[in-house]
PDB file of C-alpha atoms in Angstrom:
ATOM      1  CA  UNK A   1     -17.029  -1.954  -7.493  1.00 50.00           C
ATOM      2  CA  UNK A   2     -13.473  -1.013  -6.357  1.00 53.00           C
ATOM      3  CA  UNK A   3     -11.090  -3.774  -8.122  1.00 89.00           C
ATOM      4  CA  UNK A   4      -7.824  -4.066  -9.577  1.00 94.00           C
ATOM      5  CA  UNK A   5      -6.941  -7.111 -11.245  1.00 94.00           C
ATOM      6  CA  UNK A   6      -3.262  -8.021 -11.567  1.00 94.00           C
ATOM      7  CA  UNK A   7      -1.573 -11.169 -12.929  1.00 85.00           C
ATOM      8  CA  UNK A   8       0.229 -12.398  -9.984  1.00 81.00           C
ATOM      9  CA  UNK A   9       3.130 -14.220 -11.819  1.00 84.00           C
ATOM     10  CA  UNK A  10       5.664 -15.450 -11.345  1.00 92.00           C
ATOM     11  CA  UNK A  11       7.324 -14.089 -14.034  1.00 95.00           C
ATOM     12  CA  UNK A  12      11.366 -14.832 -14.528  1.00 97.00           C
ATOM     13  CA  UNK A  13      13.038 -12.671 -16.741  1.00 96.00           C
ATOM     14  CA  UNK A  14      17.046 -12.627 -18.275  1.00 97.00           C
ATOM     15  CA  UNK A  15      19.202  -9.362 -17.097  1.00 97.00           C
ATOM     16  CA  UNK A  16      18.612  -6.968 -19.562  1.00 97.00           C
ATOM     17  CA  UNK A  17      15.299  -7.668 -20.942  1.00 97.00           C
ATOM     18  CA  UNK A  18      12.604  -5.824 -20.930  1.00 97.00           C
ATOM     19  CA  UNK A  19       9.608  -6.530 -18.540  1.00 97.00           C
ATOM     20  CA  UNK A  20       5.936  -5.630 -19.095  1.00 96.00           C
ATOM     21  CA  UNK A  21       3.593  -5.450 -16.214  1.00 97.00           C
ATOM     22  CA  UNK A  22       0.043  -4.971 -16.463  1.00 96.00           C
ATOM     23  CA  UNK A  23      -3.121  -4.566 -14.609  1.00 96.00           C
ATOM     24  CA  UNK A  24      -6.659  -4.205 -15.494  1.00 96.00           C
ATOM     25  CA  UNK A  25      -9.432  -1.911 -13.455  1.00 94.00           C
ATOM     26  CA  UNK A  26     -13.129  -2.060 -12.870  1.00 93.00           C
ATOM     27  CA  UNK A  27     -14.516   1.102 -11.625  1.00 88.00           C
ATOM     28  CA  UNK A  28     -13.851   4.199 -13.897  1.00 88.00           C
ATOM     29  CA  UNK A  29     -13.958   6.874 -11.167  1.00 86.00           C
ATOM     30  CA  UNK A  30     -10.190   5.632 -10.539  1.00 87.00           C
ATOM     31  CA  UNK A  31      -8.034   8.766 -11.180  1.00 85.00           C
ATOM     32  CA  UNK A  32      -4.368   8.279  -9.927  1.00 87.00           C
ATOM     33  CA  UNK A  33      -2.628   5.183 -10.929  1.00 91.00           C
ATOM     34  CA  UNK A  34       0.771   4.181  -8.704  1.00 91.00           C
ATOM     35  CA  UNK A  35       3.005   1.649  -9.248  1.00 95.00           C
ATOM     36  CA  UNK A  36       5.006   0.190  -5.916  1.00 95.00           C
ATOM     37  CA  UNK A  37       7.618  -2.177  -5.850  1.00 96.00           C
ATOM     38  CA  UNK A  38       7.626  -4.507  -2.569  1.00 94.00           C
ATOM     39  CA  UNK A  39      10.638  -6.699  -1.442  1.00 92.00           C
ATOM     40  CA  UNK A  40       9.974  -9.830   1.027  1.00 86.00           C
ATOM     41  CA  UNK A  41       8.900  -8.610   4.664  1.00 81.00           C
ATOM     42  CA  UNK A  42       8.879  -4.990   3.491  1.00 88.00           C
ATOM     43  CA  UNK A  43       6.564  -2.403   2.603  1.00 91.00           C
ATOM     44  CA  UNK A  44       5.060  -1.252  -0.738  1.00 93.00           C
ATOM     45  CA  UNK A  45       7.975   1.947  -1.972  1.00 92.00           C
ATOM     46  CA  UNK A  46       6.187   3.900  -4.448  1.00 89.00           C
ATOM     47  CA  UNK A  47       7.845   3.567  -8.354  1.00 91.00           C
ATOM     48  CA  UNK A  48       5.442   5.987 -10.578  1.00 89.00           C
ATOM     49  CA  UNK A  49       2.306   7.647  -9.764  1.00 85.00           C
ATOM     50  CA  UNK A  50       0.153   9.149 -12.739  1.00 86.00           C
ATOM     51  CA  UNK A  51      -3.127  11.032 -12.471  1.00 82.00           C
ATOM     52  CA  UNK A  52      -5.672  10.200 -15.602  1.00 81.00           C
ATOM     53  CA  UNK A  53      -4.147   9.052 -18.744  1.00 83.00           C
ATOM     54  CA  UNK A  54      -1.038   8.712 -20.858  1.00 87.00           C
ATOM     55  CA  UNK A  55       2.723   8.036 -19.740  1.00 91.00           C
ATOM     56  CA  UNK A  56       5.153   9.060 -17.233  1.00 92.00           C
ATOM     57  CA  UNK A  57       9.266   7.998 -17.690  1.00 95.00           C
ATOM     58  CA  UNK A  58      11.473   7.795 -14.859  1.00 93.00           C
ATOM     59  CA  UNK A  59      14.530   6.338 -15.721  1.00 96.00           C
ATOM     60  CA  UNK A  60      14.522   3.052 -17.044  1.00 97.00           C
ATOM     61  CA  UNK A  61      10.685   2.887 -15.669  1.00 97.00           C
ATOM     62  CA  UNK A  62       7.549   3.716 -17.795  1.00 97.00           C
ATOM     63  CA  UNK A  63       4.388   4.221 -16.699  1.00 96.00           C
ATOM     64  CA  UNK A  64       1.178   3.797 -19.103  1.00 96.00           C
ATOM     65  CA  UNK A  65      -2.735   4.443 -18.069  1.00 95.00           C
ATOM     66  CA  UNK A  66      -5.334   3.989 -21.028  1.00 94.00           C
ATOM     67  CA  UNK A  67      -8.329   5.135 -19.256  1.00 91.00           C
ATOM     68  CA  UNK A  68     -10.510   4.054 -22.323  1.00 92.00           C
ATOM     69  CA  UNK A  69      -9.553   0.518 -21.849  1.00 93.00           C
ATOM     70  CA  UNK A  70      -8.904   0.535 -17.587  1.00 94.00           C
ATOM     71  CA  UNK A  71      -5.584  -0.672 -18.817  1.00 94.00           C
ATOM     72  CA  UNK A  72      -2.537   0.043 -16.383  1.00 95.00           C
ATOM     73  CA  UNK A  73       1.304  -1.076 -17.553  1.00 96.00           C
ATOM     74  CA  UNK A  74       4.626  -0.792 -16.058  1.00 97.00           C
ATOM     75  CA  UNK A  75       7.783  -1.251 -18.665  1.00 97.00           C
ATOM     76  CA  UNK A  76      11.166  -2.130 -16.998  1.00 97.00           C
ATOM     77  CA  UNK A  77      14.082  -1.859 -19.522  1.00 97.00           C
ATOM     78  CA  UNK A  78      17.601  -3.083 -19.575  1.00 98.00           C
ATOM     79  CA  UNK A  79      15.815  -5.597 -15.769  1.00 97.00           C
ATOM     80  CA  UNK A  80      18.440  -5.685 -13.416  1.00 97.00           C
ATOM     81  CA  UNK A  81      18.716  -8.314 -10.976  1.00 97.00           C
ATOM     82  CA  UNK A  82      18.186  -5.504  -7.941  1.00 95.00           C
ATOM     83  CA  UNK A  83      14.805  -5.140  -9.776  1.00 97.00           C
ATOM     84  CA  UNK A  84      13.528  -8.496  -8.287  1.00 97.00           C
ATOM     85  CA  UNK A  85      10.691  -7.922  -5.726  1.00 96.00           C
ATOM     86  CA  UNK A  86       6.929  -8.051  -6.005  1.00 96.00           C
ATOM     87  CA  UNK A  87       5.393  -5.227  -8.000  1.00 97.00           C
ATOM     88  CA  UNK A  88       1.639  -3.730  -7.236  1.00 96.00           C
ATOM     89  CA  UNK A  89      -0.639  -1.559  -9.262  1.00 96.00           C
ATOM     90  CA  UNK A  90      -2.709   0.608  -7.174  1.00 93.00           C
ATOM     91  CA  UNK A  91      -5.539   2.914  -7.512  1.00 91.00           C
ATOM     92  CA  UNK A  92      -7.204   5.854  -6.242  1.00 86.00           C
ATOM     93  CA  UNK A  93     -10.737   7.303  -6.255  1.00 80.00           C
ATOM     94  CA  UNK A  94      -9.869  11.535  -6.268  1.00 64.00           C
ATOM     95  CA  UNK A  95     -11.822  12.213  -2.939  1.00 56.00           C
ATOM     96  CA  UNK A  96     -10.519  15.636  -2.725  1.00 53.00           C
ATOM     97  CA  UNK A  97      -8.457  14.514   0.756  1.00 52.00           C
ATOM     98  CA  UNK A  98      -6.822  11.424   1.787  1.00 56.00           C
ATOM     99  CA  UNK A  99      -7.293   8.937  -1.080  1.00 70.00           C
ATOM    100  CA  UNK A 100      -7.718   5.087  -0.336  1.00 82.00           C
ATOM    101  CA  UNK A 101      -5.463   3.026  -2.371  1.00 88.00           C
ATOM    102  CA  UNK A 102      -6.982  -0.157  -3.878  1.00 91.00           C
ATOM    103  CA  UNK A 103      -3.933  -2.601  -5.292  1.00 94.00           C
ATOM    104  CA  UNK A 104      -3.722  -5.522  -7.220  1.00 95.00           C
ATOM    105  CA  UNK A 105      -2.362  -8.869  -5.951  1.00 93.00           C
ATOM    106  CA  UNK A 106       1.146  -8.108  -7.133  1.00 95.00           C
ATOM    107  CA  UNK A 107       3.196  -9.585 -10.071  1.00 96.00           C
ATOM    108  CA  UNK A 108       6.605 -11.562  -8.617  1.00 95.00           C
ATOM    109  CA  UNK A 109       9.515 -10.557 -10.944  1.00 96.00           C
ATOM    110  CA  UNK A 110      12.809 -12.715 -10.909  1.00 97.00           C
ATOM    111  CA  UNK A 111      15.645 -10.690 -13.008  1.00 97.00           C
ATOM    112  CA  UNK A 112      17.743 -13.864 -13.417  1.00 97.00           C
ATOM    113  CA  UNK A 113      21.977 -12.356 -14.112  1.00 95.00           C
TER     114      UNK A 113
ATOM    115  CA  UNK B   1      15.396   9.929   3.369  1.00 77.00           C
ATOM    116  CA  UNK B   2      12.346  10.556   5.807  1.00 80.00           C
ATOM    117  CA  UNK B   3      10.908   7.078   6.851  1.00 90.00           C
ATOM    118  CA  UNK B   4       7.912   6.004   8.233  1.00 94.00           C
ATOM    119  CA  UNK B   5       8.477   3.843  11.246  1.00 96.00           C
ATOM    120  CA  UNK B   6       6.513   0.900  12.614  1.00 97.00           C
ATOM    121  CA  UNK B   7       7.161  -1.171  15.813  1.00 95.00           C
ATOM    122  CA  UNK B   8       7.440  -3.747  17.060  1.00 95.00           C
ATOM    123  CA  UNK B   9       8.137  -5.862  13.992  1.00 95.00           C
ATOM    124  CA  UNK B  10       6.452  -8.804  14.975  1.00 97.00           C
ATOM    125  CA  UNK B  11       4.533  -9.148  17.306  1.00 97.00           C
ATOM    126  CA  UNK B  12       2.680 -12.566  18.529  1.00 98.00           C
ATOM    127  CA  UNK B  13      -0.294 -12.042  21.001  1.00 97.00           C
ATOM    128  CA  UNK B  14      -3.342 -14.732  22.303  1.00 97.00           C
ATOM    129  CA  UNK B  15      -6.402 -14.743  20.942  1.00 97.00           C
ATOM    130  CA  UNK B  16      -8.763 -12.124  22.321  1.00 97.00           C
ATOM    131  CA  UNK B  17      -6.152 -10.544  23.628  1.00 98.00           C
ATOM    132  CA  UNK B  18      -5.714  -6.489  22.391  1.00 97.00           C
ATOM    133  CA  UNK B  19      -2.857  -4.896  20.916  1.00 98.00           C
ATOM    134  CA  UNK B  20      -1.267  -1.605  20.302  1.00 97.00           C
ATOM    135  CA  UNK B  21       0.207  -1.152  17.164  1.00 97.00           C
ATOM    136  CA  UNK B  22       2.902   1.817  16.930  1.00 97.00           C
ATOM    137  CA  UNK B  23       3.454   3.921  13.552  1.00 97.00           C
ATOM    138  CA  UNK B  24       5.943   7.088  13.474  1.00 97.00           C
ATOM    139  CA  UNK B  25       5.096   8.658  10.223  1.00 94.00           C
ATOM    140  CA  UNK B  26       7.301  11.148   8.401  1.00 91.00           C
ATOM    141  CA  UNK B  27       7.459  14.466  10.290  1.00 87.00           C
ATOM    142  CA  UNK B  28       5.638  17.183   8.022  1.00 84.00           C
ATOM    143  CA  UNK B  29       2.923  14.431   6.830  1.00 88.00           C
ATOM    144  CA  UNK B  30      -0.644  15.271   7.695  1.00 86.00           C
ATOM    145  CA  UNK B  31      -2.558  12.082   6.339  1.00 89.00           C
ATOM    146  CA  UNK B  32      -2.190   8.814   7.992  1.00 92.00           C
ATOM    147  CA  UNK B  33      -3.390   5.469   7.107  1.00 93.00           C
ATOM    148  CA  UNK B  34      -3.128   1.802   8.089  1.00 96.00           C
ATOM    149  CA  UNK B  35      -3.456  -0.666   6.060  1.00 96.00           C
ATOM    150  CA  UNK B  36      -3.120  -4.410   6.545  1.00 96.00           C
ATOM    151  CA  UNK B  37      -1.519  -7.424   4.346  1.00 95.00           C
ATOM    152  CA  UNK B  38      -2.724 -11.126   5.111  1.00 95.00           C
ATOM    153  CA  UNK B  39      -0.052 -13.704   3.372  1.00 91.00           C
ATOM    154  CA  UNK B  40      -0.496 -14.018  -0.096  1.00 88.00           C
ATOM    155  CA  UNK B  41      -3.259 -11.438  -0.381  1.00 91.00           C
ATOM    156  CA  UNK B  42      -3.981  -8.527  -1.358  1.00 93.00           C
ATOM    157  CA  UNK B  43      -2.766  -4.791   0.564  1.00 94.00           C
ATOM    158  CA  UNK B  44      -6.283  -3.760   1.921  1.00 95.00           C
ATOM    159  CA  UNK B  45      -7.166  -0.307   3.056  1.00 93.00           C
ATOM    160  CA  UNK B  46      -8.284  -0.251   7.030  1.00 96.00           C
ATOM    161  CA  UNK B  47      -8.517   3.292   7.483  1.00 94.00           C
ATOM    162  CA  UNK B  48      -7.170   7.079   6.835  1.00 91.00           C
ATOM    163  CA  UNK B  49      -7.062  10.171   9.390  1.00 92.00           C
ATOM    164  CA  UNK B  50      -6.400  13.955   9.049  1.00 88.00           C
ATOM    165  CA  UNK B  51      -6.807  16.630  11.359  1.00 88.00           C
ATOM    166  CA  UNK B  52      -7.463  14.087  14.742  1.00 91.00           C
ATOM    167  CA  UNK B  53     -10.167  12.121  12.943  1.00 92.00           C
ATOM    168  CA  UNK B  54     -11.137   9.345  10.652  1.00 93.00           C
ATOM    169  CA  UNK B  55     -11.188  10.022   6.989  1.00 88.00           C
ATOM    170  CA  UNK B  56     -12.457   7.273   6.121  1.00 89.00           C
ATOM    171  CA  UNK B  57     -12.700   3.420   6.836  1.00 92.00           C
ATOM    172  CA  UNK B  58     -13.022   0.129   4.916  1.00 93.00           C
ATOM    173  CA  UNK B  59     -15.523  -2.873   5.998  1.00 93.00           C
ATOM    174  CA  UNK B  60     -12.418  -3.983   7.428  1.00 95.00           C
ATOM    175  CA  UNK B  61     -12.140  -1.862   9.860  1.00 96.00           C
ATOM    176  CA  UNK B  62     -15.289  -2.448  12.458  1.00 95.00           C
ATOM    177  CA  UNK B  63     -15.662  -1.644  16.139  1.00 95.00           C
ATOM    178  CA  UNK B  64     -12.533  -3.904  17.162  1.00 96.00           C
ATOM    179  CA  UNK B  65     -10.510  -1.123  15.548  1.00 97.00           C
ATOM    180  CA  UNK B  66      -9.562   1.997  16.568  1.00 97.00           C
ATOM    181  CA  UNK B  67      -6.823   4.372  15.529  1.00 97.00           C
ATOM    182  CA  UNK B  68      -5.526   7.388  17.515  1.00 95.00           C
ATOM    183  CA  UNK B  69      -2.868  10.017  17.321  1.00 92.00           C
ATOM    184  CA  UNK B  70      -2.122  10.340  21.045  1.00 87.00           C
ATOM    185  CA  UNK B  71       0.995  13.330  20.362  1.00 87.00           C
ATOM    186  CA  UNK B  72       2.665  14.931  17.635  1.00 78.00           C
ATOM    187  CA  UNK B  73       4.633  12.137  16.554  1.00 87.00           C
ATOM    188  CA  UNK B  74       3.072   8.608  16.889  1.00 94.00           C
ATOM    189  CA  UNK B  75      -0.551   6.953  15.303  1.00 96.00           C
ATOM    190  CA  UNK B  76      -1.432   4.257  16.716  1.00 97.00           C
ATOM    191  CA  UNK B  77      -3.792   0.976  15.682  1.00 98.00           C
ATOM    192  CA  UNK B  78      -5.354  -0.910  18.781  1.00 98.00           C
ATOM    193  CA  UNK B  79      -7.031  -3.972  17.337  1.00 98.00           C
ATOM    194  CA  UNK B  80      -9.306  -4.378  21.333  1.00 96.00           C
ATOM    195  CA  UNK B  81      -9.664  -8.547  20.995  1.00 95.00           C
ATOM    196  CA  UNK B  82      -7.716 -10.447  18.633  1.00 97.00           C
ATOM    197  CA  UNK B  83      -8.762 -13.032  16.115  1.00 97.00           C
ATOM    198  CA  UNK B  84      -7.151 -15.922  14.399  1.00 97.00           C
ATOM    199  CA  UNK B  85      -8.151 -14.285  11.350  1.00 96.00           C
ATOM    200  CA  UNK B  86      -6.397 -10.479  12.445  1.00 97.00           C
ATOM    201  CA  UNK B  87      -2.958 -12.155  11.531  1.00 98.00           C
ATOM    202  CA  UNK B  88      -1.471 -10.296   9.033  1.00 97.00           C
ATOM    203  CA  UNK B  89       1.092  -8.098   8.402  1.00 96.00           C
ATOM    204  CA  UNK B  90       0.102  -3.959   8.836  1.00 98.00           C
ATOM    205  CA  UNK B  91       1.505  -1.598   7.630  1.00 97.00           C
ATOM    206  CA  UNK B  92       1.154   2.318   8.605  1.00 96.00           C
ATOM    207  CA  UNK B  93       1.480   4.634   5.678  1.00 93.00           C
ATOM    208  CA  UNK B  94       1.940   8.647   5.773  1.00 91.00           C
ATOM    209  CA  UNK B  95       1.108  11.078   2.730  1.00 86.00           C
ATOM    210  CA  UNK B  96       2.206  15.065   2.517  1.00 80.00           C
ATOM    211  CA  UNK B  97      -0.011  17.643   2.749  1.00 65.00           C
ATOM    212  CA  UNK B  98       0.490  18.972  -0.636  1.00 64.00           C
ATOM    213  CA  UNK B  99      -2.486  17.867  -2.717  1.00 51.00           C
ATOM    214  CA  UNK B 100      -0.610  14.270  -3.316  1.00 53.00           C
ATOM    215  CA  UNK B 101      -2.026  12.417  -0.864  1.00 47.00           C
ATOM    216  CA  UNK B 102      -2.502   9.722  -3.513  1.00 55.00           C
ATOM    217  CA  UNK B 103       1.152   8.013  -3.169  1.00 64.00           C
ATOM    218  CA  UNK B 104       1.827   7.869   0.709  1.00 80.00           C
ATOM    219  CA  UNK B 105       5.222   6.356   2.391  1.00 88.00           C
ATOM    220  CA  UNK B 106       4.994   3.110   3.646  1.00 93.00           C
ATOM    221  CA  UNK B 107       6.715   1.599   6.931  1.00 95.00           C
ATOM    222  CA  UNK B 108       8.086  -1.783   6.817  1.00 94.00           C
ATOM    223  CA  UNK B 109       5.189  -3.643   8.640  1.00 96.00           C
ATOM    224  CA  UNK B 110       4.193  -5.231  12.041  1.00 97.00           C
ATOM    225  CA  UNK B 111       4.053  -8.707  11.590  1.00 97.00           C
ATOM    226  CA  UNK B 112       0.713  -9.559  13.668  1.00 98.00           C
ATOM    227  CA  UNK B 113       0.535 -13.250  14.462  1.00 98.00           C
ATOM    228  CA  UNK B 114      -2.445 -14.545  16.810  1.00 98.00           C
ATOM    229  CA  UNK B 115      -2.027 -17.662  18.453  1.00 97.00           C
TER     230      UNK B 115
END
């Protein structure tokens, strides 16, 4: 079963704050883990990618993948209002060529200033 | 910054009618994929190609569907008769050939409405 569940918000946040996103995963053969950020009328522009588990930082961004738990998290600190746009957990099977990407629904963020 | 690009931007076609999709993906990319967007749902994979052929295809994507790379530079989607139910927004994506074909570039969409 290829599913990625995602809360799909909305979720309003003050500038500055820091914003948790999280999605949970079915199937465990998932191996890469991507994080894309998606304004109105535009496509998905990829954030973080991770293969298995643990955490990547990028800038104020943090990725997290608990394999153990098919847990997948995106941390936003000191939110910006330029971070407001739909965010979307996606997944990947490792097929050894060009991987499918299964997302979630997408989380709305509002960074209110 | 290399770009995928997608035209037209919207288009609106008649039911049963077929369309042509147009994708330009990023120059040095060797993996392709479309994948489409209905409002408020979910991205779903349609399909992904390397080296002229089909990768592999979703449920989605049935005989109505067909995807070609017709030169060096464009990848096209023809969707042969249109449904109600094929509006959506699609969007062509384009990967690198260097083992990271996870992540891909997206374009900014076509806009499919069928009327």
């Amino acid at each position: 079963q290829k599913e990625v569940e995602q809360d799909p918000g909305p979720l309003s946040v003050p500038e500055g704050a820091i914003v948790s996103l999280n999605c949970t995963y079915s199937n465990s053969a998932f191996q890469y883990f991507m994080w894309y950020r998606q304004y109105s009328r535009k496509g998905p522009e990829l954030l973080m990618y991770t293969y298995s588990s643990g955490n990547k930082e990028d800038g104020r961004f943090t990725a997290q993948v608990d394999k153990s738990s098919k847990y997948i998290s995106l941390f936003i600190r000191d939110s910006q209002p330029s971070d407001s746009a739909t965010y979307l957990c996606a997944t990947a099977i490792s097929s050894g060529s060009a991987r499918q990407l299964t997302f979630g629904s997408g989380t709305q963020l509002t960074v209110l200033p | 910054e290399p770009e995928v690009t997608q035209t037209p931007s919207h288009q609106v076609t008649q039911m049963g009618q077929e369309v042509i999709l147009r994708c330009v993906p990023i120059s040095n990319h060797l993996y392709f994929y479309w994948y489409r967007q209905i409002l408020g749902q979910k991205v779903e994979f349609l399909v992904s190609f390397y080296n002229n052929e089909i990768s592999e295809k979703s449920e989605i994507f049935d005989d109505q569907f067909s995807v070609e790379r017709p030169d060096g530079s464009n990848f096209t989607l023809k969707i042969r008769s249109t449904k109600l139910e094929d509006s959506a927004m699609y969007f062509c994506a384009s990967s690198d050939p260097t083992g990271t074909g996870t992540s891909g570039t997206f374009g900014s969409g076509t806009r499919l409405t069928v009327v």
